[in-house]
Amino acid sequence: MIEVKNLCKSYGDYKAVIDVSFSAAKGDIVGFLGPNGAGKTTTIRMLSTYLPPTSGTATVAGYDVIAQADEVRRRIGYLPENPPLYGEMTVREYLKFVGEIKGVARAQLASRIDEVLERCFIKDVRNKLCQHLSRGYRQRVGLAQAIIHHPQVIILDEPTSGLDPRQIIEIRQLIKSLGQDHTVLLSTHILPEVSMVCNKVVIISRGRVVMESRLSDLTRDKSLEQVFLESVSHDEVVDAAACVNQGA
Ligand SMILES: Nc1ncnc2c1ncn2[C@@H]1O[C@H](COP(=O)(O)OP(=O)(O)OP(=O)(O)O)[C@@H](O)[C@H]1O
Ligand SMILES: [Mg+2]
């Protein structure tokens, strides 16, 4: 479902993503884990076709992110770091608008909107203007627009950022349930989030993938925490320790 090979991205002279390779199979929920500035968003933006790679290749749902970007866009649901809401629309109007753009059949649109309002816990704010939503609600509406068209692949950049603890639990449950019919890639800097939600982890540190593993392959002797702390670079250890201890 997602195949990334030797992906690189430079901003001027600065190499933000270096030779990144990993894969996600159908039904996987992959945690893309790394400290601030590791290259998560840059990689995710390339996979979502919003940023051209400097070199390397990536396919999503079987299509190349550069040569077949339109095909990729049709098959993914993407929640960027800042959800792309239109302030002057109500939540319901916005979801209707997004659903139409993403090709949800007219006859199913109303019921699909009701379903995502329910699943993302935003029924109560359906008639509020997007510009009046709090950060946590913006995030939830962002998630709703990412899944409204039943995409094969869902790519989420820090989906629980800005949510309160109760919302975090609800959204993590939602993401887990999405894994049943979708492939999910989510970035996070919160290690316990990966243990709770994902079945696979890809750790990125200073632009490089330093580990890719199924959580079931990690043993009791070698916990995710240990592997994470051992695999990040020396000068990221303090940041990485913060990731381990956050958001449990
Ligand atoms: N447009 C840009 N121009 C120059 N440098 C950039 C640009 N975008 C990102 N960077 C740099 O690339 C590196 C990777 O950034 P990126 O946003 O991908 O990290 P991240 O892992 O998503 O971090 P965070 O956890 O803070 O969201 C950082 O050093 C960042 O400063
Ligand atoms: Mg980021």
Short mmCIF file of C-alpha atoms and ligand atoms in Angstrom, two decimals:
data_model
loop_
_atom_site.label_atom_id
_atom_site.label_comp_id
_atom_site.label_asym_id
_atom_site.label_seq_id
_atom_site.Cartn_x
_atom_site.Cartn_y
_atom_site.Cartn_z
CA MET A 1 0.00 0.00 0.00
CA ILE A 2 2.90 2.37 0.75
CA GLU A 3 6.39 1.71 -0.64
CA VAL A 4 9.07 4.31 -0.03
CA LYS A 5 12.52 3.85 -1.59
CA ASN A 6 15.55 6.04 -0.97
CA LEU A 7 13.46 9.19 -0.64
CA CYS A 8 15.45 12.40 -0.17
CA LYS A 9 14.43 16.03 0.30
CA SER A 10 16.74 18.99 0.55
CA TYR A 11 15.75 22.54 1.39
CA GLY A 12 18.59 24.45 -0.27
CA ASP A 13 21.74 22.90 1.15
CA TYR A 14 19.94 21.38 4.12
CA LYS A 15 19.11 17.68 3.84
CA ALA A 16 15.85 17.22 5.75
CA VAL A 17 15.12 13.66 4.54
CA ILE A 18 17.95 11.32 3.59
CA ASP A 19 17.51 7.97 1.83
CA VAL A 20 14.27 7.12 3.60
CA SER A 21 12.85 3.67 2.79
CA PHE A 22 9.97 1.81 4.43
CA SER A 23 6.72 0.09 3.58
CA ALA A 24 3.20 -0.36 4.88
CA ALA A 25 0.94 -3.26 3.92
CA LYS A 26 -2.85 -3.29 3.69
CA GLY A 27 -4.37 -3.02 7.15
CA ASP A 28 -1.18 -1.76 8.79
CA ILE A 29 -1.27 1.15 11.20
CA VAL A 30 2.26 2.48 11.00
CA GLY A 31 3.60 4.92 13.57
CA PHE A 32 6.15 7.28 12.04
CA LEU A 33 8.01 8.23 15.17
CA GLY A 34 10.72 10.80 15.70
CA PRO A 35 11.67 13.88 17.71
CA ASN A 36 10.87 17.42 16.55
CA GLY A 37 12.62 18.27 13.29
CA ALA A 38 13.37 14.62 12.42
CA GLY A 39 11.75 14.86 8.97
CA LYS A 40 8.28 13.39 9.59
CA THR A 41 6.22 16.18 8.05
CA THR A 42 8.59 16.53 5.10
CA THR A 43 8.26 12.80 4.32
CA ILE A 44 4.49 12.83 4.81
CA ARG A 45 4.10 15.83 2.50
CA MET A 46 6.03 13.98 -0.21
CA LEU A 47 3.83 10.88 0.21
CA SER A 48 0.72 13.08 0.03
CA THR A 49 2.00 14.60 -3.24
CA TYR A 50 2.23 18.11 -1.77
CA LEU A 51 6.02 18.31 -1.93
CA PRO A 52 8.24 16.97 -4.73
CA PRO A 53 11.09 14.72 -3.56
CA THR A 54 14.64 15.72 -4.45
CA SER A 55 15.31 12.07 -5.32
CA GLY A 56 14.00 8.59 -4.64
CA THR A 57 10.59 7.05 -5.28
CA ALA A 58 7.38 6.39 -3.43
CA THR A 59 4.18 4.63 -4.37
CA VAL A 60 0.93 4.92 -2.48
CA ALA A 61 -1.96 2.52 -3.24
CA GLY A 62 0.10 1.31 -6.19
CA TYR A 63 0.61 4.73 -7.81
CA ASP A 64 3.74 6.83 -8.08
CA VAL A 65 3.55 10.04 -6.03
CA ILE A 66 5.19 12.09 -8.78
CA ALA A 67 4.12 10.57 -12.10
CA GLN A 68 0.61 9.61 -10.93
CA ALA A 69 -0.07 12.25 -8.29
CA ASP A 70 -3.77 12.62 -9.21
CA GLU A 71 -4.36 8.89 -8.78
CA VAL A 72 -2.62 8.99 -5.40
CA ARG A 73 -4.70 11.99 -4.26
CA ARG A 74 -7.91 10.14 -5.11
CA ARG A 75 -6.93 7.24 -2.88
CA ILE A 76 -5.59 8.98 0.20
CA GLY A 77 -7.06 10.86 3.10
CA TYR A 78 -4.55 13.37 4.43
CA LEU A 79 -4.60 15.30 7.68
CA PRO A 80 -1.83 17.91 7.51
CA GLU A 81 -0.19 19.50 10.58
CA ASN A 82 -2.70 22.36 10.27
CA PRO A 83 -6.13 21.15 9.14
CA PRO A 84 -7.21 22.96 5.96
CA LEU A 85 -10.62 24.31 7.02
CA TYR A 86 -12.66 27.07 5.40
CA GLY A 87 -13.52 29.46 8.21
CA GLU A 88 -16.73 30.85 6.71
CA MET A 89 -18.33 27.42 6.27
CA THR A 90 -20.10 25.50 9.00
CA VAL A 91 -18.64 22.08 9.81
CA ARG A 92 -21.47 20.33 7.95
CA GLU A 93 -21.13 22.60 4.90
CA TYR A 94 -17.39 22.04 4.88
CA LEU A 95 -17.73 18.25 5.02
CA LYS A 96 -20.33 18.38 2.23
CA PHE A 97 -17.96 20.49 0.15
CA VAL A 98 -15.01 18.14 0.75
CA GLY A 99 -17.18 15.06 0.12
CA GLU A 100 -18.29 16.47 -3.24
CA ILE A 101 -14.74 17.32 -4.28
CA LYS A 102 -13.56 13.86 -3.30
CA GLY A 103 -16.27 12.21 -5.36
CA VAL A 104 -18.57 10.77 -2.70
CA ALA A 105 -21.75 9.71 -4.54
CA ARG A 106 -24.53 12.28 -4.12
CA ALA A 107 -26.97 9.67 -2.81
CA GLN A 108 -24.53 8.66 -0.06
CA LEU A 109 -23.15 12.04 0.90
CA ALA A 110 -25.65 12.93 3.66
CA SER A 111 -25.29 9.57 5.40
CA ARG A 112 -21.50 9.65 4.99
CA ILE A 113 -21.41 13.11 6.62
CA ASP A 114 -23.54 11.84 9.52
CA GLU A 115 -21.20 8.88 9.89
CA VAL A 116 -18.00 10.94 10.12
CA LEU A 117 -19.68 13.51 12.42
CA GLU A 118 -20.42 10.60 14.72
CA ARG A 119 -17.09 8.80 14.38
CA CYS A 120 -14.99 11.93 14.93
CA PHE A 121 -17.15 13.18 17.83
CA ILE A 122 -18.14 16.44 16.14
CA LYS A 123 -21.92 16.08 15.91
CA ASP A 124 -22.41 18.83 18.51
CA VAL A 125 -20.48 21.40 16.44
CA ARG A 126 -21.92 20.52 13.02
CA ASN A 127 -23.62 23.92 12.67
CA LYS A 128 -20.70 25.99 14.00
CA LEU A 129 -18.55 28.04 11.67
CA CYS A 130 -15.13 26.43 11.20
CA GLN A 131 -13.45 29.71 12.18
CA HIS A 132 -15.06 29.49 15.63
CA LEU A 133 -13.75 26.01 16.43
CA SER A 134 -11.16 25.37 19.12
CA ARG A 135 -7.85 23.73 18.16
CA GLY A 136 -8.99 20.27 19.25
CA TYR A 137 -12.23 20.50 17.28
CA ARG A 138 -10.38 21.77 14.20
CA GLN A 139 -8.22 18.67 14.47
CA ARG A 140 -11.25 16.39 14.67
CA VAL A 141 -12.92 18.06 11.68
CA GLY A 142 -9.58 17.66 9.87
CA LEU A 143 -9.73 13.95 10.58
CA ALA A 144 -13.34 13.78 9.39
CA GLN A 145 -12.43 15.36 6.02
CA ALA A 146 -9.56 12.88 5.68
CA ILE A 147 -11.80 9.82 5.95
CA ILE A 148 -15.08 11.01 4.37
CA HIS A 149 -14.43 9.35 0.98
CA HIS A 150 -13.32 6.00 2.44
CA PRO A 151 -9.74 6.30 1.15
CA GLN A 152 -7.55 3.20 0.91
CA VAL A 153 -4.68 4.97 2.65
CA ILE A 154 -4.96 7.49 5.48
CA ILE A 155 -1.98 9.72 6.24
CA LEU A 156 -2.15 11.70 9.47
CA ASP A 157 0.43 14.24 10.61
CA GLU A 158 0.30 14.30 14.42
CA PRO A 159 -3.42 13.54 14.64
CA THR A 160 -3.66 13.93 18.42
CA SER A 161 -1.77 17.21 18.63
CA GLY A 162 -3.79 19.88 20.44
CA LEU A 163 -6.37 17.49 21.87
CA ASP A 164 -7.25 17.18 25.54
CA PRO A 165 -6.58 13.84 27.28
CA ARG A 166 -10.12 12.52 26.83
CA GLN A 167 -10.15 13.45 23.15
CA ILE A 168 -6.74 11.82 22.70
CA ILE A 169 -8.15 8.51 23.96
CA GLU A 170 -11.20 8.81 21.67
CA ILE A 171 -9.18 9.70 18.59
CA ARG A 172 -6.67 6.91 19.24
CA GLN A 173 -9.59 4.46 19.41
CA LEU A 174 -10.95 5.88 16.17
CA ILE A 175 -7.59 5.48 14.40
CA LYS A 176 -7.31 1.91 15.67
CA SER A 177 -10.73 1.13 14.26
CA LEU A 178 -9.75 2.69 10.90
CA GLY A 179 -6.96 0.11 10.60
CA GLN A 180 -9.58 -2.58 10.00
CA ASP A 181 -10.41 -1.33 6.49
CA HIS A 182 -7.63 1.12 5.67
CA THR A 183 -3.86 1.44 5.74
CA VAL A 184 -2.87 4.20 8.14
CA LEU A 185 0.41 6.11 8.44
CA LEU A 186 0.52 8.50 11.37
CA SER A 187 3.35 10.67 12.54
CA THR A 188 3.91 11.31 16.19
CA HIS A 189 6.63 12.24 18.63
CA ILE A 190 4.80 10.44 21.42
CA LEU A 191 6.15 6.94 21.82
CA PRO A 192 3.30 5.54 23.96
CA GLU A 193 0.92 6.55 21.17
CA VAL A 194 2.70 4.10 18.85
CA SER A 195 2.46 1.28 21.40
CA MET A 196 -1.25 1.97 21.91
CA VAL A 197 -2.40 2.47 18.32
CA CYS A 198 0.03 0.95 15.82
CA ASN A 199 1.11 -2.53 14.72
CA LYS A 200 4.28 -1.27 13.07
CA VAL A 201 6.82 1.46 13.81
CA VAL A 202 9.23 3.38 11.61
CA ILE A 203 11.66 5.53 13.60
CA ILE A 204 13.19 8.57 11.93
CA SER A 205 16.07 10.53 13.37
CA ARG A 206 17.76 13.53 11.75
CA GLY A 207 16.23 12.72 8.38
CA ARG A 208 17.16 9.02 8.33
CA VAL A 209 15.11 5.93 9.07
CA VAL A 210 16.91 4.21 11.91
CA MET A 211 14.46 1.40 12.52
CA GLU A 212 11.45 -0.29 10.94
CA SER A 213 9.77 -3.08 12.85
CA ARG A 214 6.46 -4.74 13.55
CA LEU A 215 5.60 -4.21 17.21
CA SER A 216 5.03 -7.96 17.51
CA ASP A 217 8.70 -8.51 16.58
CA LEU A 218 9.88 -6.48 19.54
CA THR A 219 10.44 -8.73 22.49
CA ARG A 220 10.15 -8.26 26.19
CA ASP A 221 13.96 -7.99 26.41
CA LYS A 222 14.01 -5.25 23.80
CA SER A 223 11.11 -2.88 24.37
CA LEU A 224 10.11 -0.13 21.95
CA GLU A 225 11.42 2.42 24.47
CA GLN A 226 14.85 0.82 24.53
CA VAL A 227 15.05 0.41 20.78
CA PHE A 228 13.98 4.01 20.27
CA LEU A 229 16.54 5.43 22.67
CA GLU A 230 19.29 3.26 21.19
CA SER A 231 18.47 4.12 17.60
CA VAL A 232 18.26 7.93 17.71
CA SER A 233 21.46 9.87 17.23
CA HIS A 234 23.58 10.89 20.18
CA ASP A 235 22.50 14.54 20.26
CA GLU A 236 18.82 13.62 20.04
CA VAL A 237 18.79 11.42 23.14
CA VAL A 238 17.37 14.13 25.40
CA ASP A 239 14.56 14.91 22.91
CA ALA A 240 13.93 11.21 22.45
CA ALA A 241 13.65 10.65 26.20
CA ALA A 242 10.96 13.34 26.25
CA CYS A 243 9.09 11.44 23.51
CA VAL A 244 9.19 8.28 25.62
CA ASN A 245 7.77 9.99 28.68
CA GLN A 246 5.08 12.05 26.99
CA GLY A 247 1.41 11.50 26.55
CA ALA A 248 1.09 8.08 28.17
N1 LIG B 1 10.36 24.82 4.02
C1 LIG B 1 11.47 24.55 4.70
N2 LIG B 1 12.63 25.19 4.46
C2 LIG B 1 13.76 24.91 5.14
N3 LIG B 1 13.87 23.97 6.10
C3 LIG B 1 12.74 23.29 6.39
C4 LIG B 1 11.50 23.54 5.72
N4 LIG B 1 10.55 22.68 6.24
C5 LIG B 1 11.20 21.95 7.16
N5 LIG B 1 12.50 22.31 7.26
C6 LIG B 1 13.52 21.70 8.14
O1 LIG B 1 13.56 20.31 7.85
C7 LIG B 1 13.73 19.55 9.04
C8 LIG B 1 12.62 18.53 9.16
O2 LIG B 1 11.40 19.23 9.38
P1 LIG B 1 10.01 18.49 9.52
O3 LIG B 1 8.96 19.53 9.63
O4 LIG B 1 9.89 17.50 8.44
O5 LIG B 1 10.22 17.73 10.91
P2 LIG B 1 9.16 16.96 11.84
O6 LIG B 1 9.77 15.63 12.14
O7 LIG B 1 7.84 16.99 11.21
O8 LIG B 1 9.17 17.83 13.17
P3 LIG B 1 7.98 18.17 14.20
O9 LIG B 1 7.89 17.01 15.15
O10 LIG B 1 8.47 19.39 14.89
O11 LIG B 1 6.71 18.41 13.44
C9 LIG B 1 13.74 20.55 10.19
O12 LIG B 1 15.09 20.82 10.52
C10 LIG B 1 13.09 21.78 9.59
O13 LIG B 1 13.58 22.96 10.19
MG MG B 2 5.98 17.77 11.76
#
